mmCIF file of N, CA, C and O in Angstrom:
data_model
loop_
_atom_site.group_PDB
_atom_site.id
_atom_site.type_symbol
_atom_site.label_atom_id
_atom_site.label_comp_id
_atom_site.label_asym_id
_atom_site.label_seq_id
_atom_site.Cartn_x
_atom_site.Cartn_y
_atom_site.Cartn_z
ATOM 1 N N PRO A 1 6.586 10.170 -29.734
ATOM 2 C CA PRO A 1 5.390 9.351 -29.772
ATOM 3 C C PRO A 1 4.257 9.985 -28.959
ATOM 4 O O PRO A 1 4.489 10.702 -27.987
ATOM 5 N N LEU A 2 3.065 9.685 -29.358
ATOM 6 C CA LEU A 2 1.882 10.268 -28.728
ATOM 7 C C LEU A 2 1.793 9.911 -27.247
ATOM 8 O O LEU A 2 1.499 10.772 -26.412
ATOM 9 N N GLY A 3 2.063 8.664 -26.885
ATOM 10 C CA GLY A 3 1.987 8.240 -25.495
ATOM 11 C C GLY A 3 2.908 9.049 -24.599
ATOM 12 O O GLY A 3 2.522 9.467 -23.497
ATOM 13 N N GLN A 4 4.114 9.284 -25.076
ATOM 14 C CA GLN A 4 5.078 10.064 -24.290
ATOM 15 C C GLN A 4 4.595 11.509 -24.145
ATOM 16 O O GLN A 4 4.701 12.106 -23.075
ATOM 17 N N LYS A 5 4.052 12.066 -25.205
ATOM 18 C CA LYS A 5 3.550 13.439 -25.174
ATOM 19 C C LYS A 5 2.389 13.562 -24.179
ATOM 20 O O LYS A 5 2.323 14.516 -23.398
ATOM 21 N N LEU A 6 1.485 12.602 -24.196
ATOM 22 C CA LEU A 6 0.363 12.617 -23.262
ATOM 23 C C LEU A 6 0.860 12.502 -21.826
ATOM 24 O O LEU A 6 0.360 13.185 -20.932
ATOM 25 N N TRP A 7 1.848 11.638 -21.610
ATOM 26 C CA TRP A 7 2.414 11.463 -20.270
ATOM 27 C C TRP A 7 3.060 12.769 -19.791
ATOM 28 O O TRP A 7 2.885 13.173 -18.647
ATOM 29 N N GLU A 8 3.773 13.445 -20.657
ATOM 30 C CA GLU A 8 4.401 14.719 -20.290
ATOM 31 C C GLU A 8 3.342 15.754 -19.924
ATOM 32 O O GLU A 8 3.490 16.488 -18.948
ATOM 33 N N GLU A 9 2.278 15.829 -20.704
ATOM 34 C CA GLU A 9 1.190 16.773 -20.422
ATOM 35 C C GLU A 9 0.543 16.451 -19.079
ATOM 36 O O GLU A 9 0.261 17.332 -18.278
ATOM 37 N N TYR A 10 0.311 15.198 -18.850
ATOM 38 C CA TYR A 10 -0.274 14.720 -17.593
ATOM 39 C C TYR A 10 0.605 15.148 -16.416
ATOM 40 O O TYR A 10 0.120 15.665 -15.408
ATOM 41 N N ALA A 11 1.900 14.962 -16.553
ATOM 42 C CA ALA A 11 2.847 15.326 -15.492
ATOM 43 C C ALA A 11 2.903 16.844 -15.295
ATOM 44 O O ALA A 11 2.934 17.327 -14.158
ATOM 45 N N GLN A 12 2.916 17.607 -16.371
ATOM 46 C CA GLN A 12 3.013 19.061 -16.270
ATOM 47 C C GLN A 12 1.789 19.680 -15.597
ATOM 48 O O GLN A 12 1.897 20.696 -14.928
ATOM 49 N N ARG A 13 0.640 19.077 -15.758
ATOM 50 C CA ARG A 13 -0.580 19.609 -15.139
ATOM 51 C C ARG A 13 -0.678 19.246 -13.661
ATOM 52 O O ARG A 13 -1.629 19.636 -12.992
ATOM 53 N N GLY A 14 0.289 18.508 -13.154
ATOM 54 C CA GLY A 14 0.264 18.135 -11.749
ATOM 55 C C GLY A 14 -0.619 16.935 -11.474
ATOM 56 O O GLY A 14 -0.862 16.575 -10.328
ATOM 57 N N ALA A 15 -1.121 16.323 -12.515
ATOM 58 C CA ALA A 15 -2.022 15.192 -12.345
ATOM 59 C C ALA A 15 -1.309 13.982 -11.746
ATOM 60 O O ALA A 15 -1.935 13.168 -11.067
ATOM 61 N N MET A 16 -0.005 13.870 -11.982
ATOM 62 C CA MET A 16 0.734 12.730 -11.423
ATOM 63 C C MET A 16 0.743 12.785 -9.902
ATOM 64 O O MET A 16 0.588 11.754 -9.246
ATOM 65 N N ASP A 17 0.915 13.972 -9.342
ATOM 66 C CA ASP A 17 0.917 14.104 -7.883
ATOM 67 C C ASP A 17 -0.423 13.668 -7.300
ATOM 68 O O ASP A 17 -0.469 12.943 -6.310
ATOM 69 N N GLU A 18 -1.499 14.107 -7.931
ATOM 70 C CA GLU A 18 -2.836 13.719 -7.475
ATOM 71 C C GLU A 18 -3.019 12.211 -7.598
ATOM 72 O O GLU A 18 -3.588 11.569 -6.709
ATOM 73 N N GLN A 19 -2.541 11.661 -8.703
ATOM 74 C CA GLN A 19 -2.665 10.218 -8.914
ATOM 75 C C GLN A 19 -1.870 9.442 -7.870
ATOM 76 O O GLN A 19 -2.330 8.417 -7.376
ATOM 77 N N LEU A 20 -0.693 9.928 -7.522
ATOM 78 C CA LEU A 20 0.106 9.252 -6.491
ATOM 79 C C LEU A 20 -0.611 9.252 -5.148
ATOM 80 O O LEU A 20 -0.612 8.241 -4.440
ATOM 81 N N VAL A 21 -1.230 10.358 -4.798
ATOM 82 C CA VAL A 21 -1.973 10.439 -3.535
ATOM 83 C C VAL A 21 -3.120 9.425 -3.548
ATOM 84 O O VAL A 21 -3.317 8.679 -2.588
ATOM 85 N N ARG A 22 -3.869 9.379 -4.655
ATOM 86 C CA ARG A 22 -4.986 8.427 -4.760
ATOM 87 C C ARG A 22 -4.488 6.986 -4.739
ATOM 88 O O ARG A 22 -5.068 6.124 -4.069
ATOM 89 N N SER A 23 -3.409 6.725 -5.455
ATOM 90 C CA SER A 23 -2.866 5.364 -5.509
ATOM 91 C C SER A 23 -2.373 4.910 -4.150
ATOM 92 O O SER A 23 -2.620 3.773 -3.736
ATOM 93 N N ARG A 24 -1.667 5.788 -3.451
ATOM 94 C CA ARG A 24 -1.173 5.419 -2.121
ATOM 95 C C ARG A 24 -2.319 5.139 -1.162
ATOM 96 O O ARG A 24 -2.252 4.201 -0.365
ATOM 97 N N ALA A 25 -3.378 5.925 -1.240
ATOM 98 C CA ALA A 25 -4.543 5.693 -0.374
ATOM 99 C C ALA A 25 -5.185 4.349 -0.713
ATOM 100 O O ALA A 25 -5.548 3.578 0.189
ATOM 101 N N LEU A 26 -5.306 4.048 -1.996
ATOM 102 C CA LEU A 26 -5.883 2.778 -2.422
ATOM 103 C C LEU A 26 -5.039 1.609 -1.919
ATOM 104 O O LEU A 26 -5.558 0.660 -1.330
ATOM 105 N N TYR A 27 -3.729 1.686 -2.131
ATOM 106 C CA TYR A 27 -2.868 0.590 -1.710
ATOM 107 C C TYR A 27 -2.779 0.488 -0.191
ATOM 108 O O TYR A 27 -2.622 -0.600 0.346
ATOM 109 N N ARG A 28 -2.927 1.606 0.504
ATOM 110 C CA ARG A 28 -2.947 1.560 1.961
ATOM 111 C C ARG A 28 -4.168 0.780 2.446
ATOM 112 O O ARG A 28 -4.070 -0.053 3.345
ATOM 113 N N ARG A 29 -5.328 1.040 1.828
ATOM 114 C CA ARG A 29 -6.539 0.300 2.194
ATOM 115 C C ARG A 29 -6.380 -1.187 1.890
ATOM 116 O O ARG A 29 -6.761 -2.045 2.684
ATOM 117 N N ARG A 30 -5.787 -1.489 0.745
ATOM 118 C CA ARG A 30 -5.552 -2.895 0.392
ATOM 119 C C ARG A 30 -4.591 -3.546 1.387
ATOM 120 O O ARG A 30 -4.792 -4.694 1.775
ATOM 121 N N CYS A 31 -3.582 -2.822 1.774
ATOM 122 C CA CYS A 31 -2.617 -3.319 2.746
ATOM 123 C C CYS A 31 -3.310 -3.607 4.072
ATOM 124 O O CYS A 31 -3.068 -4.649 4.698
ATOM 125 N N GLU A 32 -4.169 -2.707 4.510
ATOM 126 C CA GLU A 32 -4.899 -2.898 5.762
ATOM 127 C C GLU A 32 -5.760 -4.158 5.711
ATOM 128 O O GLU A 32 -5.802 -4.932 6.669
ATOM 129 N N ARG A 33 -6.454 -4.358 4.589
ATOM 130 C CA ARG A 33 -7.302 -5.555 4.458
ATOM 131 C C ARG A 33 -6.450 -6.826 4.441
ATOM 132 O O ARG A 33 -6.815 -7.833 5.049
ATOM 133 N N LEU A 34 -5.323 -6.768 3.753
ATOM 134 C CA LEU A 34 -4.428 -7.922 3.698
ATOM 135 C C LEU A 34 -3.871 -8.249 5.082
ATOM 136 O O LEU A 34 -3.843 -9.409 5.498
ATOM 137 N N LEU A 35 -3.448 -7.222 5.815
ATOM 138 C CA LEU A 35 -2.931 -7.442 7.167
ATOM 139 C C LEU A 35 -3.999 -8.013 8.085
ATOM 140 O O LEU A 35 -3.717 -8.911 8.889
ATOM 141 N N ALA A 36 -5.225 -7.527 7.961
ATOM 142 C CA ALA A 36 -6.307 -8.042 8.796
ATOM 143 C C ALA A 36 -6.572 -9.518 8.481
ATOM 144 O O ALA A 36 -6.744 -10.335 9.393
ATOM 145 N N ALA A 37 -6.585 -9.874 7.208
ATOM 146 C CA ALA A 37 -6.810 -11.264 6.810
ATOM 147 C C ALA A 37 -5.655 -12.148 7.276
ATOM 148 O O ALA A 37 -5.871 -13.261 7.763
ATOM 149 N N LEU A 38 -4.439 -11.660 7.132
ATOM 150 C CA LEU A 38 -3.268 -12.414 7.582
ATOM 151 C C LEU A 38 -3.312 -12.626 9.089
ATOM 152 O O LEU A 38 -3.082 -13.735 9.580
ATOM 153 N N GLU A 39 -3.638 -11.571 9.798
ATOM 154 C CA GLU A 39 -3.731 -11.654 11.259
ATOM 155 C C GLU A 39 -4.781 -12.694 11.666
ATOM 156 O O GLU A 39 -4.531 -13.530 12.537
ATOM 157 N N ARG A 40 -5.936 -12.653 11.037
ATOM 158 C CA ARG A 40 -7.005 -13.608 11.336
ATOM 159 C C ARG A 40 -6.540 -15.040 11.081
ATOM 160 O O ARG A 40 -6.718 -15.932 11.913
ATOM 161 N N THR A 41 -5.929 -15.256 9.923
ATOM 162 C CA THR A 41 -5.479 -16.595 9.547
ATOM 163 C C THR A 41 -4.394 -17.109 10.483
ATOM 164 O O THR A 41 -4.446 -18.257 10.925
ATOM 165 N N LEU A 42 -3.427 -16.259 10.789
ATOM 166 C CA LEU A 42 -2.352 -16.688 11.684
ATOM 167 C C LEU A 42 -2.893 -17.057 13.064
ATOM 168 O O LEU A 42 -2.452 -18.037 13.670
ATOM 169 N N ARG A 43 -3.853 -16.271 13.535
ATOM 170 C CA ARG A 43 -4.464 -16.572 14.836
ATOM 171 C C ARG A 43 -5.269 -17.863 14.778
ATOM 172 O O ARG A 43 -5.151 -18.720 15.649
ATOM 173 N N GLU A 44 -6.106 -17.995 13.751
ATOM 174 C CA GLU A 44 -6.962 -19.183 13.626
ATOM 175 C C GLU A 44 -6.148 -20.460 13.495
ATOM 176 O O GLU A 44 -6.531 -21.506 14.014
ATOM 177 N N GLU A 45 -5.040 -20.384 12.802
ATOM 178 C CA GLU A 45 -4.187 -21.556 12.593
ATOM 179 C C GLU A 45 -3.205 -21.767 13.743
ATOM 180 O O GLU A 45 -2.470 -22.745 13.753
ATOM 181 N N GLY A 46 -3.171 -20.824 14.666
ATOM 182 C CA GLY A 46 -2.262 -20.942 15.805
ATOM 183 C C GLY A 46 -0.798 -20.798 15.429
ATOM 184 O O GLY A 46 0.088 -21.326 16.096
ATOM 185 N N LEU A 47 -0.532 -20.081 14.342
ATOM 186 C CA LEU A 47 0.841 -19.937 13.865
ATOM 187 C C LEU A 47 1.604 -18.814 14.548
ATOM 188 O O LEU A 47 2.824 -18.777 14.488
ATOM 189 N N VAL A 48 0.882 -17.890 15.163
ATOM 190 C CA VAL A 48 1.517 -16.780 15.870
ATOM 191 C C VAL A 48 0.782 -16.596 17.189
ATOM 192 O O VAL A 48 -0.444 -16.600 17.238
ATOM 193 N N ASP A 49 1.543 -16.449 18.232
ATOM 194 C CA ASP A 49 0.970 -16.162 19.552
ATOM 195 C C ASP A 49 0.212 -14.839 19.441
ATOM 196 O O ASP A 49 0.773 -13.833 18.995
ATOM 197 N N PRO A 50 -1.062 -14.800 19.814
ATOM 198 C CA PRO A 50 -1.843 -13.562 19.715
ATOM 199 C C PRO A 50 -1.164 -12.376 20.399
ATOM 200 O O PRO A 50 -1.296 -11.242 19.941
ATOM 201 N N ALA A 51 -0.411 -12.622 21.450
ATOM 202 C CA ALA A 51 0.286 -11.535 22.140
ATOM 203 C C ALA A 51 1.377 -10.925 21.255
ATOM 204 O O ALA A 51 1.735 -9.765 21.415
ATOM 205 N N ARG A 52 1.896 -11.700 20.300
ATOM 206 C CA ARG A 52 2.945 -11.196 19.402
ATOM 207 C C ARG A 52 2.390 -10.615 18.116
ATOM 208 O O ARG A 52 3.113 -10.001 17.345
ATOM 209 N N MET A 53 1.107 -10.807 17.859
ATOM 210 C CA MET A 53 0.542 -10.356 16.585
ATOM 211 C C MET A 53 0.709 -8.859 16.378
ATOM 212 O O MET A 53 0.955 -8.418 15.272
ATOM 213 N N GLY A 54 0.602 -8.077 17.440
ATOM 214 C CA GLY A 54 0.805 -6.631 17.311
ATOM 215 C C GLY A 54 2.191 -6.309 16.790
ATOM 216 O O GLY A 54 2.369 -5.446 15.927
ATOM 217 N N ALA A 55 3.201 -7.039 17.280
ATOM 218 C CA ALA A 55 4.577 -6.811 16.828
ATOM 219 C C ALA A 55 4.742 -7.218 15.364
ATOM 220 O O ALA A 55 5.426 -6.537 14.592
ATOM 221 N N VAL A 56 4.095 -8.310 14.974
ATOM 222 C CA VAL A 56 4.157 -8.756 13.573
ATOM 223 C C VAL A 56 3.510 -7.710 12.683
ATOM 224 O O VAL A 56 4.061 -7.318 11.648
ATOM 225 N N ARG A 57 2.344 -7.211 13.078
ATOM 226 C CA ARG A 57 1.631 -6.185 12.304
ATOM 227 C C ARG A 57 2.471 -4.922 12.191
ATOM 228 O O ARG A 57 2.576 -4.342 11.109
ATOM 229 N N ASP A 58 3.081 -4.495 13.294
ATOM 230 C CA ASP A 58 3.927 -3.300 13.278
ATOM 231 C C ASP A 58 5.086 -3.458 12.299
ATOM 232 O O ASP A 58 5.415 -2.532 11.558
ATOM 233 N N GLU A 59 5.688 -4.638 12.310
ATOM 234 C CA GLU A 59 6.823 -4.878 11.412
ATOM 235 C C GLU A 59 6.385 -4.846 9.955
ATOM 236 O O GLU A 59 7.043 -4.233 9.109
ATOM 237 N N LEU A 60 5.254 -5.471 9.655
ATOM 238 C CA LEU A 60 4.749 -5.461 8.277
ATOM 239 C C LEU A 60 4.363 -4.050 7.836
ATOM 240 O O LEU A 60 4.649 -3.642 6.710
ATOM 241 N N GLU A 61 3.721 -3.294 8.713
ATOM 242 C CA GLU A 61 3.350 -1.920 8.382
ATOM 243 C C GLU A 61 4.591 -1.055 8.163
ATOM 244 O O GLU A 61 4.620 -0.209 7.273
ATOM 245 N N HIS A 62 5.615 -1.280 8.977
ATOM 246 C CA HIS A 62 6.866 -0.528 8.829
ATOM 247 C C HIS A 62 7.489 -0.812 7.459
ATOM 248 O O HIS A 62 7.921 0.103 6.761
ATOM 249 N N GLU A 63 7.512 -2.085 7.075
ATOM 250 C CA GLU A 63 8.068 -2.448 5.770
ATOM 251 C C GLU A 63 7.270 -1.812 4.644
ATOM 252 O O GLU A 63 7.828 -1.302 3.677
ATOM 253 N N TRP A 64 5.922 -1.846 4.757
ATOM 254 C CA TRP A 64 5.088 -1.254 3.712
ATOM 255 C C TRP A 64 5.352 0.242 3.606
ATOM 256 O O TRP A 64 5.511 0.785 2.514
ATOM 257 N N ALA A 65 5.409 0.918 4.757
ATOM 258 C CA ALA A 65 5.632 2.367 4.752
ATOM 259 C C ALA A 65 6.992 2.700 4.160
ATOM 260 O O ALA A 65 7.120 3.666 3.405
ATOM 261 N N HIS A 66 7.985 1.898 4.463
ATOM 262 C CA HIS A 66 9.332 2.137 3.943
ATOM 263 C C HIS A 66 9.340 1.969 2.421
ATOM 264 O O HIS A 66 9.936 2.771 1.697
ATOM 265 N N ASP A 67 8.657 0.933 1.924
ATOM 266 C CA ASP A 67 8.625 0.677 0.491
ATOM 267 C C ASP A 67 7.796 1.685 -0.287
ATOM 268 O O ASP A 67 7.957 1.830 -1.484
ATOM 269 N N HIS A 68 6.864 2.392 0.389
ATOM 270 C CA HIS A 68 5.954 3.302 -0.306
ATOM 271 C C HIS A 68 6.083 4.751 0.158
ATOM 272 O O HIS A 68 5.146 5.521 0.033
ATOM 273 N N ALA A 69 7.245 5.093 0.649
ATOM 274 C CA ALA A 69 7.455 6.472 1.116
ATOM 275 C C ALA A 69 7.726 7.386 -0.058
ATOM 276 O O ALA A 69 8.101 7.026 -1.098
#
């Protein structure tokens, strides 16, 4: 099928590697914005002690990095 042939050509030219780098950077930025919003909300609602927020952020970042390595 044409779609498979195009995908193979895309992969052979190394375009997939470039796309993965761009995608990871995009999702990293999205992750950062999501973590910042979550941190703000948790603090504003008093759901997490601000002193523990760093540990919560570290744990979430660790999980994201593990899932996207």
